[in-house]
Short mmCIF file of N, CA and C in Angstrom, two decimals:
data_model
loop_
_atom_site.label_atom_id
_atom_site.label_comp_id
_atom_site.label_asym_id
_atom_site.label_seq_id
_atom_site.Cartn_x
_atom_site.Cartn_y
_atom_site.Cartn_z
N ARG A 26 82.29 35.35 11.66
CA ARG A 26 82.04 34.68 12.93
C ARG A 26 81.33 33.35 12.70
N ASN A 27 80.46 33.27 11.69
CA ASN A 27 79.81 31.99 11.39
C ASN A 27 80.83 30.94 10.99
N ALA A 28 81.80 31.35 10.17
CA ALA A 28 82.83 30.41 9.74
C ALA A 28 83.66 29.94 10.94
N LEU A 29 83.96 30.86 11.86
CA LEU A 29 84.73 30.48 13.06
C LEU A 29 83.94 29.50 13.93
N LEU A 30 82.64 29.75 14.08
CA LEU A 30 81.80 28.83 14.85
C LEU A 30 81.76 27.47 14.17
N PHE A 31 81.63 27.48 12.86
CA PHE A 31 81.58 26.22 12.13
C PHE A 31 82.90 25.46 12.27
N PHE A 32 84.02 26.17 12.07
CA PHE A 32 85.32 25.52 12.18
C PHE A 32 85.56 25.00 13.60
N GLY A 33 85.12 25.74 14.59
CA GLY A 33 85.26 25.28 15.97
C GLY A 33 84.52 23.97 16.20
N ARG A 34 83.34 23.85 15.62
CA ARG A 34 82.57 22.61 15.76
C ARG A 34 83.26 21.47 15.02
N VAL A 35 83.79 21.75 13.84
CA VAL A 35 84.51 20.72 13.08
C VAL A 35 85.74 20.25 13.85
N VAL A 36 86.48 21.19 14.45
CA VAL A 36 87.66 20.82 15.23
C VAL A 36 87.27 19.92 16.39
N CYS A 37 86.17 20.25 17.07
CA CYS A 37 85.69 19.40 18.19
C CYS A 37 85.43 17.98 17.72
N VAL A 38 84.76 17.85 16.58
CA VAL A 38 84.44 16.51 16.06
C VAL A 38 85.71 15.76 15.71
N PHE A 39 86.65 16.42 15.02
CA PHE A 39 87.90 15.76 14.65
C PHE A 39 88.71 15.36 15.87
N LEU A 40 88.77 16.26 16.85
CA LEU A 40 89.51 15.93 18.06
C LEU A 40 88.86 14.77 18.81
N TYR A 41 87.54 14.70 18.78
CA TYR A 41 86.84 13.60 19.45
C TYR A 41 87.14 12.27 18.75
N TYR A 42 86.99 12.27 17.41
CA TYR A 42 87.15 11.01 16.68
C TYR A 42 88.61 10.62 16.44
N PHE A 43 89.47 11.61 16.23
CA PHE A 43 90.84 11.29 15.83
C PHE A 43 91.91 11.75 16.82
N GLY A 44 91.55 12.61 17.77
CA GLY A 44 92.56 13.16 18.66
C GLY A 44 92.45 12.74 20.11
N GLY A 45 91.49 11.90 20.40
CA GLY A 45 91.36 11.41 21.77
C GLY A 45 90.68 12.37 22.73
N LEU A 46 90.06 13.45 22.24
CA LEU A 46 89.33 14.36 23.12
C LEU A 46 88.10 13.64 23.67
N ARG A 47 87.92 13.69 24.96
CA ARG A 47 86.81 12.96 25.58
C ARG A 47 85.47 13.56 25.17
N ARG A 48 84.46 12.69 25.03
CA ARG A 48 83.12 13.11 24.63
C ARG A 48 82.54 14.09 25.65
N ASN A 49 82.83 13.88 26.95
CA ASN A 49 82.26 14.78 27.95
C ASN A 49 82.83 16.19 27.85
N LEU A 50 83.91 16.37 27.08
CA LEU A 50 84.46 17.70 26.83
C LEU A 50 84.07 18.21 25.45
N SER A 51 84.20 17.36 24.43
CA SER A 51 83.92 17.81 23.06
C SER A 51 82.43 18.05 22.83
N GLY A 52 81.58 17.21 23.42
CA GLY A 52 80.13 17.35 23.22
C GLY A 52 79.59 18.70 23.65
N PRO A 53 79.87 19.12 24.90
CA PRO A 53 79.37 20.43 25.33
C PRO A 53 79.94 21.61 24.53
N ILE A 54 81.21 21.53 24.17
CA ILE A 54 81.80 22.61 23.36
C ILE A 54 81.10 22.68 22.01
N HIS A 55 80.94 21.52 21.36
CA HIS A 55 80.25 21.45 20.07
C HIS A 55 78.83 21.99 20.20
N GLY A 56 78.15 21.59 21.26
CA GLY A 56 76.77 22.03 21.48
C GLY A 56 76.65 23.53 21.69
N ARG A 57 77.56 24.11 22.47
CA ARG A 57 77.52 25.56 22.72
C ARG A 57 77.80 26.34 21.43
N MET A 58 78.77 25.85 20.67
CA MET A 58 79.06 26.52 19.39
C MET A 58 77.88 26.38 18.43
N ALA A 59 77.21 25.24 18.47
CA ALA A 59 76.04 25.04 17.62
C ALA A 59 74.94 26.01 18.01
N MET A 60 74.72 26.21 19.30
CA MET A 60 73.68 27.15 19.74
C MET A 60 74.04 28.58 19.34
N ALA A 61 75.32 28.93 19.41
CA ALA A 61 75.75 30.25 18.96
C ALA A 61 75.52 30.40 17.46
N LEU A 62 75.76 29.33 16.69
CA LEU A 62 75.51 29.37 15.25
C LEU A 62 74.02 29.52 14.97
N VAL A 63 73.17 28.83 15.73
CA VAL A 63 71.72 28.96 15.58
C VAL A 63 71.31 30.42 15.84
N ALA A 64 71.84 31.02 16.90
CA ALA A 64 71.51 32.41 17.23
C ALA A 64 71.98 33.35 16.12
N ALA A 65 73.19 33.14 15.62
CA ALA A 65 73.73 34.00 14.56
C ALA A 65 72.91 33.86 13.28
N TRP A 66 72.54 32.62 12.94
CA TRP A 66 71.74 32.41 11.74
C TRP A 66 70.35 33.02 11.92
N GLY A 67 69.76 32.87 13.11
CA GLY A 67 68.45 33.46 13.37
C GLY A 67 68.47 34.97 13.21
N TYR A 68 69.51 35.61 13.77
CA TYR A 68 69.66 37.06 13.63
C TYR A 68 69.81 37.44 12.16
N PHE A 69 70.67 36.70 11.45
CA PHE A 69 70.91 36.96 10.03
C PHE A 69 69.60 36.86 9.24
N PHE A 70 68.83 35.82 9.49
CA PHE A 70 67.58 35.60 8.75
C PHE A 70 66.59 36.74 9.03
N ILE A 71 66.40 37.06 10.30
CA ILE A 71 65.45 38.13 10.67
C ILE A 71 65.91 39.46 10.08
N TYR A 72 67.20 39.76 10.18
CA TYR A 72 67.73 41.00 9.64
C TYR A 72 67.52 41.06 8.12
N ASN A 73 67.81 39.98 7.41
CA ASN A 73 67.66 39.96 5.96
C ASN A 73 66.23 40.21 5.54
N VAL A 74 65.29 39.60 6.23
CA VAL A 74 63.88 39.80 5.89
C VAL A 74 63.45 41.22 6.23
N ALA A 75 63.77 41.67 7.45
CA ALA A 75 63.33 42.99 7.91
C ALA A 75 63.95 44.14 7.12
N SER A 76 65.21 43.98 6.72
CA SER A 76 65.91 45.07 6.02
C SER A 76 65.67 45.07 4.51
N GLY A 77 65.11 43.99 3.99
CA GLY A 77 64.94 43.88 2.54
C GLY A 77 66.17 43.34 1.84
N ASN A 78 67.22 43.04 2.59
CA ASN A 78 68.44 42.49 2.01
C ASN A 78 68.20 41.13 1.35
N ILE A 79 67.11 40.49 1.71
CA ILE A 79 66.80 39.17 1.15
C ILE A 79 66.65 39.24 -0.37
N ARG A 80 66.36 40.41 -0.90
CA ARG A 80 66.20 40.55 -2.36
C ARG A 80 67.47 40.16 -3.12
N ASN A 81 68.63 40.30 -2.46
CA ASN A 81 69.89 39.90 -3.09
C ASN A 81 69.97 38.39 -3.30
N TYR A 82 69.20 37.63 -2.55
CA TYR A 82 69.24 36.17 -2.63
C TYR A 82 68.18 35.62 -3.58
N LEU A 83 67.24 36.46 -4.00
CA LEU A 83 66.17 36.00 -4.88
C LEU A 83 66.70 35.88 -6.30
N ILE A 84 66.49 34.74 -6.90
CA ILE A 84 67.04 34.45 -8.22
C ILE A 84 66.07 34.92 -9.30
N HIS A 85 66.58 35.70 -10.23
CA HIS A 85 65.78 36.14 -11.38
C HIS A 85 65.92 35.06 -12.46
N ILE A 86 64.87 34.36 -12.71
CA ILE A 86 64.90 33.16 -13.56
C ILE A 86 65.25 33.49 -15.01
N LYS A 87 64.69 34.55 -15.56
CA LYS A 87 64.91 34.86 -16.97
C LYS A 87 66.40 35.10 -17.25
N GLY A 88 66.97 34.26 -18.08
CA GLY A 88 68.38 34.38 -18.46
C GLY A 88 69.36 33.88 -17.42
N PHE A 89 68.86 33.26 -16.36
CA PHE A 89 69.73 32.85 -15.26
C PHE A 89 70.78 31.82 -15.69
N ALA A 90 70.38 30.83 -16.47
CA ALA A 90 71.32 29.79 -16.92
C ALA A 90 72.46 30.41 -17.74
N GLY A 91 72.13 31.33 -18.61
CA GLY A 91 73.15 32.00 -19.42
C GLY A 91 74.11 32.81 -18.57
N ARG A 92 73.58 33.52 -17.56
CA ARG A 92 74.43 34.29 -16.66
C ARG A 92 75.35 33.36 -15.86
N CYS A 93 74.82 32.21 -15.46
CA CYS A 93 75.65 31.23 -14.73
C CYS A 93 76.80 30.74 -15.60
N LEU A 94 76.52 30.48 -16.87
CA LEU A 94 77.58 30.01 -17.78
C LEU A 94 78.66 31.07 -17.98
N ILE A 95 78.24 32.33 -18.08
CA ILE A 95 79.21 33.42 -18.22
C ILE A 95 80.11 33.48 -16.99
N GLN A 96 79.51 33.39 -15.79
CA GLN A 96 80.29 33.45 -14.56
C GLN A 96 81.18 32.21 -14.41
N GLU A 97 80.66 31.06 -14.80
CA GLU A 97 81.44 29.82 -14.73
C GLU A 97 82.68 29.93 -15.62
N ARG A 98 82.51 30.45 -16.83
CA ARG A 98 83.65 30.62 -17.73
C ARG A 98 84.69 31.55 -17.11
N PHE A 99 84.21 32.59 -16.44
CA PHE A 99 85.14 33.50 -15.77
C PHE A 99 85.93 32.77 -14.68
N TYR A 100 85.24 31.99 -13.85
CA TYR A 100 85.92 31.27 -12.77
C TYR A 100 86.87 30.19 -13.30
N LEU A 101 86.54 29.58 -14.42
CA LEU A 101 87.38 28.50 -14.95
C LEU A 101 88.58 29.00 -15.75
N SER A 102 88.44 30.16 -16.40
CA SER A 102 89.58 30.63 -17.19
C SER A 102 89.82 32.12 -17.11
N GLY A 103 88.80 32.92 -17.16
CA GLY A 103 88.97 34.38 -17.20
C GLY A 103 89.69 34.95 -16.00
N ILE A 104 89.44 34.39 -14.85
CA ILE A 104 90.07 34.87 -13.62
C ILE A 104 91.59 34.71 -13.68
N PHE A 105 92.06 33.67 -14.37
CA PHE A 105 93.50 33.41 -14.48
C PHE A 105 94.16 34.26 -15.55
N LYS A 106 93.34 34.82 -16.45
CA LYS A 106 93.86 35.68 -17.52
C LYS A 106 93.77 37.15 -17.15
N GLY A 107 93.26 37.45 -15.96
CA GLY A 107 93.13 38.84 -15.53
C GLY A 107 91.95 39.56 -16.15
N GLU A 108 90.98 38.82 -16.67
CA GLU A 108 89.80 39.45 -17.27
C GLU A 108 88.96 40.13 -16.18
N ALA A 109 88.18 41.10 -16.61
CA ALA A 109 87.29 41.80 -15.68
C ALA A 109 86.14 40.88 -15.28
N HIS A 110 85.64 41.09 -14.07
CA HIS A 110 84.49 40.31 -13.62
C HIS A 110 83.31 40.58 -14.54
N PRO A 111 82.58 39.55 -14.95
CA PRO A 111 81.47 39.77 -15.86
C PRO A 111 80.26 40.44 -15.20
N PHE A 112 80.13 40.35 -13.90
CA PHE A 112 79.01 40.97 -13.19
C PHE A 112 79.57 41.83 -12.07
N HIS A 113 79.14 43.08 -12.03
CA HIS A 113 79.65 44.00 -11.03
C HIS A 113 78.60 44.24 -9.95
N VAL A 114 79.08 44.48 -8.75
CA VAL A 114 78.20 44.75 -7.62
C VAL A 114 77.54 46.11 -7.83
N LYS A 115 76.23 46.11 -7.63
CA LYS A 115 75.47 47.35 -7.67
C LYS A 115 74.63 47.40 -6.40
N GLU A 116 74.22 48.58 -6.01
CA GLU A 116 73.35 48.70 -4.86
C GLU A 116 72.10 47.86 -5.11
N GLY A 117 71.81 46.93 -4.22
CA GLY A 117 70.64 46.07 -4.35
C GLY A 117 70.87 44.84 -5.21
N ASP A 118 72.08 44.65 -5.72
CA ASP A 118 72.39 43.48 -6.55
C ASP A 118 73.86 43.13 -6.31
N LYS A 119 74.12 42.46 -5.18
CA LYS A 119 75.51 42.30 -4.77
C LYS A 119 76.15 40.97 -5.12
N PHE A 120 75.40 40.03 -5.68
CA PHE A 120 75.95 38.71 -5.97
C PHE A 120 75.95 38.43 -7.46
N ASN A 121 77.01 37.74 -7.93
CA ASN A 121 76.96 37.23 -9.29
C ASN A 121 76.05 36.00 -9.28
N PRO A 122 75.65 35.47 -10.42
CA PRO A 122 74.66 34.38 -10.44
C PRO A 122 75.09 33.13 -9.67
N LEU A 123 76.36 32.75 -9.74
CA LEU A 123 76.80 31.56 -9.02
C LEU A 123 76.84 31.82 -7.51
N GLN A 124 77.23 33.01 -7.11
CA GLN A 124 77.18 33.35 -5.70
C GLN A 124 75.74 33.32 -5.21
N GLN A 125 74.85 33.86 -6.02
CA GLN A 125 73.44 33.95 -5.63
C GLN A 125 72.85 32.57 -5.37
N ILE A 126 73.05 31.64 -6.27
CA ILE A 126 72.48 30.31 -6.09
C ILE A 126 73.19 29.56 -4.97
N THR A 127 74.50 29.76 -4.83
CA THR A 127 75.25 29.09 -3.77
C THR A 127 74.84 29.62 -2.41
N TYR A 128 74.83 30.95 -2.24
CA TYR A 128 74.44 31.52 -0.95
C TYR A 128 73.00 31.17 -0.60
N CYS A 129 72.13 31.20 -1.58
CA CYS A 129 70.73 30.83 -1.34
C CYS A 129 70.65 29.39 -0.82
N ALA A 130 71.38 28.49 -1.45
CA ALA A 130 71.37 27.09 -1.03
C ALA A 130 71.98 26.92 0.36
N VAL A 131 73.09 27.60 0.61
CA VAL A 131 73.77 27.45 1.91
C VAL A 131 72.94 28.07 3.03
N VAL A 132 72.54 29.32 2.84
CA VAL A 132 71.88 30.07 3.90
C VAL A 132 70.45 29.59 4.17
N TYR A 133 69.72 29.27 3.12
CA TYR A 133 68.31 28.96 3.31
C TYR A 133 67.97 27.47 3.21
N LEU A 134 68.94 26.63 2.85
CA LEU A 134 68.70 25.19 2.82
C LEU A 134 69.67 24.42 3.72
N MET A 135 70.98 24.59 3.47
CA MET A 135 71.96 23.78 4.20
C MET A 135 72.03 24.10 5.69
N ILE A 136 72.10 25.37 6.04
CA ILE A 136 72.22 25.71 7.46
C ILE A 136 70.97 25.28 8.23
N PRO A 137 69.74 25.57 7.73
CA PRO A 137 68.58 25.06 8.45
C PRO A 137 68.57 23.53 8.54
N ALA A 138 68.99 22.84 7.47
CA ALA A 138 69.04 21.37 7.51
C ALA A 138 70.09 20.90 8.53
N LEU A 139 71.21 21.60 8.62
CA LEU A 139 72.24 21.27 9.61
C LEU A 139 71.70 21.46 11.03
N ILE A 140 70.96 22.54 11.24
CA ILE A 140 70.36 22.81 12.55
C ILE A 140 69.33 21.74 12.90
N ILE A 141 68.45 21.42 11.96
CA ILE A 141 67.40 20.43 12.21
C ILE A 141 67.98 19.06 12.48
N THR A 142 68.92 18.62 11.65
CA THR A 142 69.51 17.29 11.88
C THR A 142 70.31 17.28 13.17
N GLY A 143 70.97 18.40 13.50
CA GLY A 143 71.72 18.48 14.76
C GLY A 143 70.81 18.36 15.96
N MET A 144 69.63 18.97 15.89
CA MET A 144 68.68 18.84 17.00
C MET A 144 68.12 17.42 17.07
N GLN A 145 67.93 16.81 15.91
CA GLN A 145 67.37 15.46 15.88
C GLN A 145 68.33 14.41 16.44
N ILE A 146 69.62 14.56 16.18
CA ILE A 146 70.56 13.52 16.64
C ILE A 146 70.81 13.60 18.14
N ARG A 147 70.34 14.65 18.78
CA ARG A 147 70.43 14.71 20.25
C ARG A 147 69.50 13.69 20.90
N ASN A 148 68.48 13.30 20.15
CA ASN A 148 67.53 12.30 20.63
C ASN A 148 68.14 10.91 20.44
N PRO A 149 68.36 10.16 21.51
CA PRO A 149 69.01 8.85 21.37
C PRO A 149 68.17 7.84 20.58
N MET A 150 66.89 8.12 20.39
CA MET A 150 66.03 7.20 19.65
C MET A 150 66.14 7.40 18.13
N MET A 151 66.84 8.43 17.71
CA MET A 151 66.96 8.70 16.27
C MET A 151 67.82 7.65 15.59
N ASN A 152 67.47 7.36 14.35
CA ASN A 152 68.24 6.37 13.60
C ASN A 152 69.51 6.98 13.00
N ASN A 153 70.30 6.15 12.38
CA ASN A 153 71.58 6.60 11.80
C ASN A 153 71.41 7.52 10.60
N LEU A 154 70.23 7.56 10.02
CA LEU A 154 70.01 8.42 8.86
C LEU A 154 70.27 9.89 9.21
N MET A 155 69.79 10.34 10.36
CA MET A 155 70.01 11.73 10.77
C MET A 155 71.49 12.02 10.98
N TRP A 156 72.22 11.08 11.57
CA TRP A 156 73.67 11.24 11.74
C TRP A 156 74.34 11.39 10.39
N LYS A 157 73.97 10.51 9.46
CA LYS A 157 74.59 10.54 8.12
C LYS A 157 74.27 11.85 7.41
N LEU A 158 73.01 12.29 7.48
CA LEU A 158 72.64 13.56 6.85
C LEU A 158 73.40 14.72 7.48
N HIS A 159 73.50 14.71 8.79
CA HIS A 159 74.21 15.79 9.49
C HIS A 159 75.67 15.84 9.05
N ILE A 160 76.31 14.70 8.95
CA ILE A 160 77.72 14.64 8.53
C ILE A 160 77.86 15.10 7.07
N ILE A 161 76.97 14.63 6.19
CA ILE A 161 77.04 15.03 4.78
C ILE A 161 76.89 16.53 4.64
N ILE A 162 75.91 17.10 5.34
CA ILE A 162 75.68 18.56 5.26
C ILE A 162 76.88 19.30 5.84
N ALA A 163 77.45 18.81 6.92
CA ALA A 163 78.62 19.45 7.53
C ALA A 163 79.81 19.42 6.56
N VAL A 164 80.02 18.30 5.88
CA VAL A 164 81.12 18.20 4.92
C VAL A 164 80.88 19.17 3.75
N LEU A 165 79.64 19.24 3.25
CA LEU A 165 79.33 20.18 2.17
C LEU A 165 79.56 21.62 2.62
N SER A 166 79.22 21.91 3.87
CA SER A 166 79.46 23.26 4.42
C SER A 166 80.95 23.56 4.50
N LEU A 167 81.73 22.56 4.87
CA LEU A 167 83.18 22.72 4.93
C LEU A 167 83.75 22.98 3.54
N VAL A 168 83.26 22.28 2.52
CA VAL A 168 83.68 22.51 1.13
C VAL A 168 83.34 23.94 0.72
N PHE A 169 82.14 24.40 1.09
CA PHE A 169 81.74 25.78 0.79
C PHE A 169 82.71 26.77 1.42
N ILE A 170 83.06 26.56 2.68
CA ILE A 170 83.96 27.49 3.38
C ILE A 170 85.35 27.47 2.74
N ILE A 171 85.85 26.31 2.38
CA ILE A 171 87.16 26.22 1.72
C ILE A 171 87.12 26.96 0.38
N GLY A 172 86.05 26.77 -0.39
CA GLY A 172 85.90 27.50 -1.65
C GLY A 172 85.82 29.01 -1.42
N HIS A 173 85.14 29.39 -0.38
CA HIS A 173 85.00 30.80 -0.01
C HIS A 173 86.36 31.41 0.31
N VAL A 174 87.15 30.68 1.08
CA VAL A 174 88.49 31.16 1.43
C VAL A 174 89.33 31.31 0.17
N TYR A 175 89.27 30.32 -0.72
CA TYR A 175 90.04 30.42 -1.97
C TYR A 175 89.59 31.64 -2.78
N LEU A 176 88.29 31.79 -2.97
CA LEU A 176 87.80 32.89 -3.79
C LEU A 176 88.10 34.25 -3.15
N SER A 177 88.30 34.27 -1.84
CA SER A 177 88.63 35.54 -1.18
C SER A 177 90.02 36.04 -1.58
N THR A 178 90.81 35.21 -2.22
CA THR A 178 92.16 35.61 -2.63
C THR A 178 92.23 36.00 -4.10
N THR A 179 91.08 36.07 -4.78
CA THR A 179 91.12 36.28 -6.23
C THR A 179 90.88 37.72 -6.66
N GLY A 180 90.98 38.67 -5.75
CA GLY A 180 90.84 40.07 -6.12
C GLY A 180 92.08 40.58 -6.84
N ARG A 181 92.07 41.85 -7.18
CA ARG A 181 93.23 42.46 -7.84
C ARG A 181 94.45 42.43 -6.93
N TYR A 182 94.22 42.58 -5.63
CA TYR A 182 95.26 42.38 -4.64
C TYR A 182 94.70 41.39 -3.63
N LYS A 183 95.56 40.71 -2.92
CA LYS A 183 95.18 39.53 -2.13
C LYS A 183 94.09 39.77 -1.11
N THR A 184 94.02 40.96 -0.52
CA THR A 184 93.04 41.17 0.54
C THR A 184 91.80 41.94 0.10
N GLN A 185 91.69 42.27 -1.19
CA GLN A 185 90.56 43.06 -1.67
C GLN A 185 89.22 42.41 -1.33
N ILE A 186 89.05 41.16 -1.71
CA ILE A 186 87.78 40.48 -1.51
C ILE A 186 87.64 40.04 -0.05
N LEU A 187 88.75 39.67 0.56
CA LEU A 187 88.70 39.28 1.98
C LEU A 187 88.19 40.45 2.82
N LYS A 188 88.66 41.64 2.55
CA LYS A 188 88.19 42.82 3.30
C LYS A 188 86.68 42.99 3.11
N SER A 189 86.19 42.76 1.90
CA SER A 189 84.76 42.86 1.64
C SER A 189 83.97 41.84 2.45
N MET A 190 84.52 40.63 2.58
CA MET A 190 83.83 39.59 3.36
C MET A 190 83.79 39.95 4.84
N VAL A 191 84.83 40.62 5.32
CA VAL A 191 84.92 40.94 6.74
C VAL A 191 84.08 42.17 7.09
N ASP A 192 84.22 43.25 6.31
CA ASP A 192 83.55 44.49 6.71
C ASP A 192 82.25 44.76 5.97
N GLY A 193 81.91 43.95 4.96
CA GLY A 193 80.63 44.10 4.29
C GLY A 193 80.59 45.14 3.19
N TYR A 194 81.73 45.66 2.77
CA TYR A 194 81.75 46.64 1.69
C TYR A 194 82.53 46.09 0.51
N HIS A 195 81.89 46.09 -0.65
CA HIS A 195 82.54 45.62 -1.87
C HIS A 195 83.40 46.75 -2.41
N ARG A 196 84.60 46.42 -2.84
CA ARG A 196 85.51 47.41 -3.38
C ARG A 196 85.69 47.18 -4.88
N GLU A 197 85.30 48.16 -5.65
CA GLU A 197 85.58 48.10 -7.08
C GLU A 197 87.03 48.48 -7.28
N ASP A 198 87.61 47.99 -8.34
CA ASP A 198 89.00 48.32 -8.62
C ASP A 198 89.16 49.81 -8.89
N ILE A 199 90.29 50.34 -8.47
CA ILE A 199 90.61 51.72 -8.80
C ILE A 199 91.21 51.71 -10.20
N GLU A 200 90.64 52.52 -11.07
CA GLU A 200 91.12 52.55 -12.44
C GLU A 200 91.92 53.82 -12.68
N ILE A 201 92.97 53.67 -13.46
CA ILE A 201 93.74 54.84 -13.89
C ILE A 201 93.14 55.29 -15.22
N VAL A 202 92.67 56.51 -15.25
CA VAL A 202 92.05 57.04 -16.47
C VAL A 202 92.85 58.25 -16.94
N THR A 203 92.76 58.49 -18.23
CA THR A 203 93.44 59.64 -18.82
C THR A 203 92.38 60.65 -19.22
N ASP A 204 92.51 61.87 -18.70
CA ASP A 204 91.52 62.89 -19.07
C ASP A 204 91.88 63.48 -20.44
N THR A 205 91.09 64.44 -20.88
CA THR A 205 91.27 64.99 -22.23
C THR A 205 92.60 65.70 -22.42
N SER A 206 93.23 66.15 -21.33
CA SER A 206 94.52 66.83 -21.45
C SER A 206 95.69 65.84 -21.44
N GLY A 207 95.39 64.53 -21.31
CA GLY A 207 96.45 63.53 -21.30
C GLY A 207 96.99 63.23 -19.92
N THR A 208 96.40 63.83 -18.90
CA THR A 208 96.85 63.61 -17.52
C THR A 208 96.20 62.35 -16.96
N GLU A 209 97.04 61.49 -16.39
CA GLU A 209 96.49 60.29 -15.78
C GLU A 209 96.07 60.59 -14.35
N LYS A 210 94.93 60.02 -13.96
CA LYS A 210 94.50 60.16 -12.57
C LYS A 210 93.72 58.91 -12.17
N ALA A 211 93.68 58.67 -10.88
CA ALA A 211 92.97 57.50 -10.36
C ALA A 211 91.52 57.87 -10.12
N GLU A 212 90.61 57.04 -10.62
CA GLU A 212 89.20 57.24 -10.32
C GLU A 212 88.96 56.84 -8.87
N ILE A 213 88.02 57.49 -8.27
CA ILE A 213 87.69 57.22 -6.87
C ILE A 213 87.17 55.81 -6.74
N GLN A 214 87.63 55.13 -5.69
CA GLN A 214 87.20 53.77 -5.40
C GLN A 214 85.73 53.79 -4.99
N LYS A 215 84.94 52.88 -5.56
CA LYS A 215 83.53 52.79 -5.23
C LYS A 215 83.34 51.67 -4.22
N THR A 216 82.56 51.95 -3.20
CA THR A 216 82.25 50.90 -2.25
C THR A 216 80.74 50.81 -2.10
N TYR A 217 80.25 49.59 -1.96
CA TYR A 217 78.84 49.34 -1.77
C TYR A 217 78.66 48.46 -0.56
N SER A 218 77.71 48.81 0.25
CA SER A 218 77.42 48.00 1.42
C SER A 218 76.93 46.64 0.97
N SER A 219 77.45 45.60 1.62
CA SER A 219 76.98 44.26 1.33
C SER A 219 75.90 43.96 2.30
#
């Protein structure tokens, strides 16, 4: 829903600047979607703190750079060779190192900065710096969403990761294992709440 609210706001801006949509129509729509995004982010933040889910966003510094390099290598080449993910989701540890730093930056830096600059540019006395910052942050958010959509297609099957993003449950791959008698069977799929 956050992505839909964000895309709706981007569409309003594009229609205003490039599609001839009147400001008296695009402005209120953009503003209402922005307020809905503020409410959704506020709920998300309070829930994360109250539930303890915020621990998934806290970066463990020791060995972090090395873990990032391992994940980066996977994204740059291993994913195309069908290699296994180097970091697996566990209860209480649902992000790989690059996801962790990216989500932390987006959720706790970019979205609040987008909200603050958005509130500031409503004031007609504000200078162009706030407008420029708001646009830059919005473009970076759009890049994040496009990357997110791409990465949602990189599971073993096309909707594996997308389903996890929608319903909040990570799906580990089902493995075919051979027991001691030589019989093949599928291991039970593991799911973890995100």
